Amino acid sequence: MPTAKPKTQSKATTVIALLNRGKGASIDEICNATKWQKHSTRAFLTGLRKKGLVIIREQRGDEGTVYRVAETPNEKPQQVAS
């Protein structure tokens, strides 16, 4: 009788878990967790937005730009001045 392998967590689930943390996650943190390149990570975040997930981008001092999922549907994404 074959033994069942433990189910591994998908990369999408990993990214969403990082974004749901209170402090959010930077692009570098997501890249390290998924082994994706930066452009792939940004494209994935765009895909999550298109699926209706509200992702907020915040500038945080030394951490740089971090992304997180909005806590409430009414929370508006902040615009970061370039």
C-alpha positions as a Python dict, from the first residue, in 0.01 Angstrom:
ca = {
    (1, 'M'): (0, 0, 0),
    (2, 'P'): (161, 331, -107),
    (3, 'T'): (207, 599, 154),
    (4, 'A'): (58, 941, 87),
    (5, 'K'): (303, 1227, 52),
    (6, 'P'): (225, 1535, 258),
    (7, 'K'): (65, 1802, 41),
    (8, 'T'): (299, 2094, -17),
    (9, 'Q'): (181, 2450, 5),
    (10, 'S'): (144, 2621, -333),
    (11, 'K'): (342, 2933, -413),
    (12, 'A'): (18, 3128, -453),
    (13, 'T'): (-89, 3029, -102),
    (14, 'T'): (255, 3129, 29),
    (15, 'V'): (232, 3475, -132),
    (16, 'I'): (-119, 3537, -2),
    (17, 'A'): (-10, 3433, 349),
    (18, 'L'): (280, 3682, 331),
    (19, 'L'): (47, 3958, 212),
    (20, 'N'): (-200, 3884, 493),
    (21, 'R'): (61, 3948, 762),
    (22, 'G'): (5, 4272, 949),
    (23, 'K'): (325, 4423, 816),
    (24, 'G'): (278, 4286, 464),
    (25, 'A'): (567, 4174, 246),
    (26, 'S'): (823, 4332, 19),
    (27, 'I'): (895, 4214, -334),
    (28, 'D'): (1227, 4071, -211),
    (29, 'E'): (1055, 3870, 65),
    (30, 'I'): (808, 3726, -185),
    (31, 'C'): (1090, 3648, -432),
    (32, 'N'): (1288, 3466, -162),
    (33, 'A'): (985, 3263, -53),
    (34, 'T'): (881, 3160, -405),
    (35, 'K'): (1212, 3165, -598),
    (36, 'W'): (1040, 3391, -856),
    (37, 'Q'): (1206, 3684, -1028),
    (38, 'K'): (1088, 4035, -944),
    (39, 'H'): (893, 4083, -1267),
    (40, 'S'): (710, 3754, -1209),
    (41, 'T'): (622, 3858, -856),
    (42, 'R'): (482, 4193, -972),
    (43, 'A'): (280, 4018, -1243),
    (44, 'F'): (135, 3778, -985),
    (45, 'L'): (31, 4073, -765),
    (46, 'T'): (-139, 4228, -1068),
    (47, 'G'): (-324, 3902, -1126),
    (48, 'L'): (-446, 3901, -765),
    (49, 'R'): (-576, 4256, -812),
    (50, 'K'): (-760, 4152, -1128),
    (51, 'K'): (-924, 3870, -931),
    (52, 'G'): (-1063, 4130, -689),
    (53, 'L'): (-814, 4118, -403),
    (54, 'V'): (-741, 4469, -272),
    (55, 'I'): (-365, 4501, -232),
    (56, 'I'): (-224, 4812, -67),
    (57, 'R'): (124, 4942, -145),
    (58, 'E'): (298, 5132, 134),
    (59, 'Q'): (637, 5299, 167),
    (60, 'R'): (807, 5205, 495),
    (61, 'G'): (1139, 5374, 574),
    (62, 'D'): (1426, 5126, 555),
    (63, 'E'): (1204, 4837, 441),
    (64, 'G'): (1117, 5015, 117),
    (65, 'T'): (786, 4935, -49),
    (66, 'V'): (569, 4668, 110),
    (67, 'Y'): (245, 4517, -11),
    (68, 'R'): (-41, 4384, 199),
    (69, 'V'): (-402, 4280, 162),
    (70, 'A'): (-652, 4545, 273),
    (71, 'E'): (-807, 4460, 610),
    (72, 'T'): (-1149, 4589, 508),
    (73, 'P'): (-1305, 4620, 163),
    (74, 'N'): (-1347, 4996, 222),
    (75, 'E'): (-975, 5052, 285),
    (76, 'K'): (-840, 5244, -12),
    (77, 'P'): (-497, 5178, -163),
    (78, 'Q'): (-252, 5458, -94),
    (79, 'Q'): (-86, 5631, -382),
    (80, 'V'): (291, 5651, -346),
    (81, 'A'): (450, 5960, -494),
    (82, 'S'): (724, 5878, -742),
}
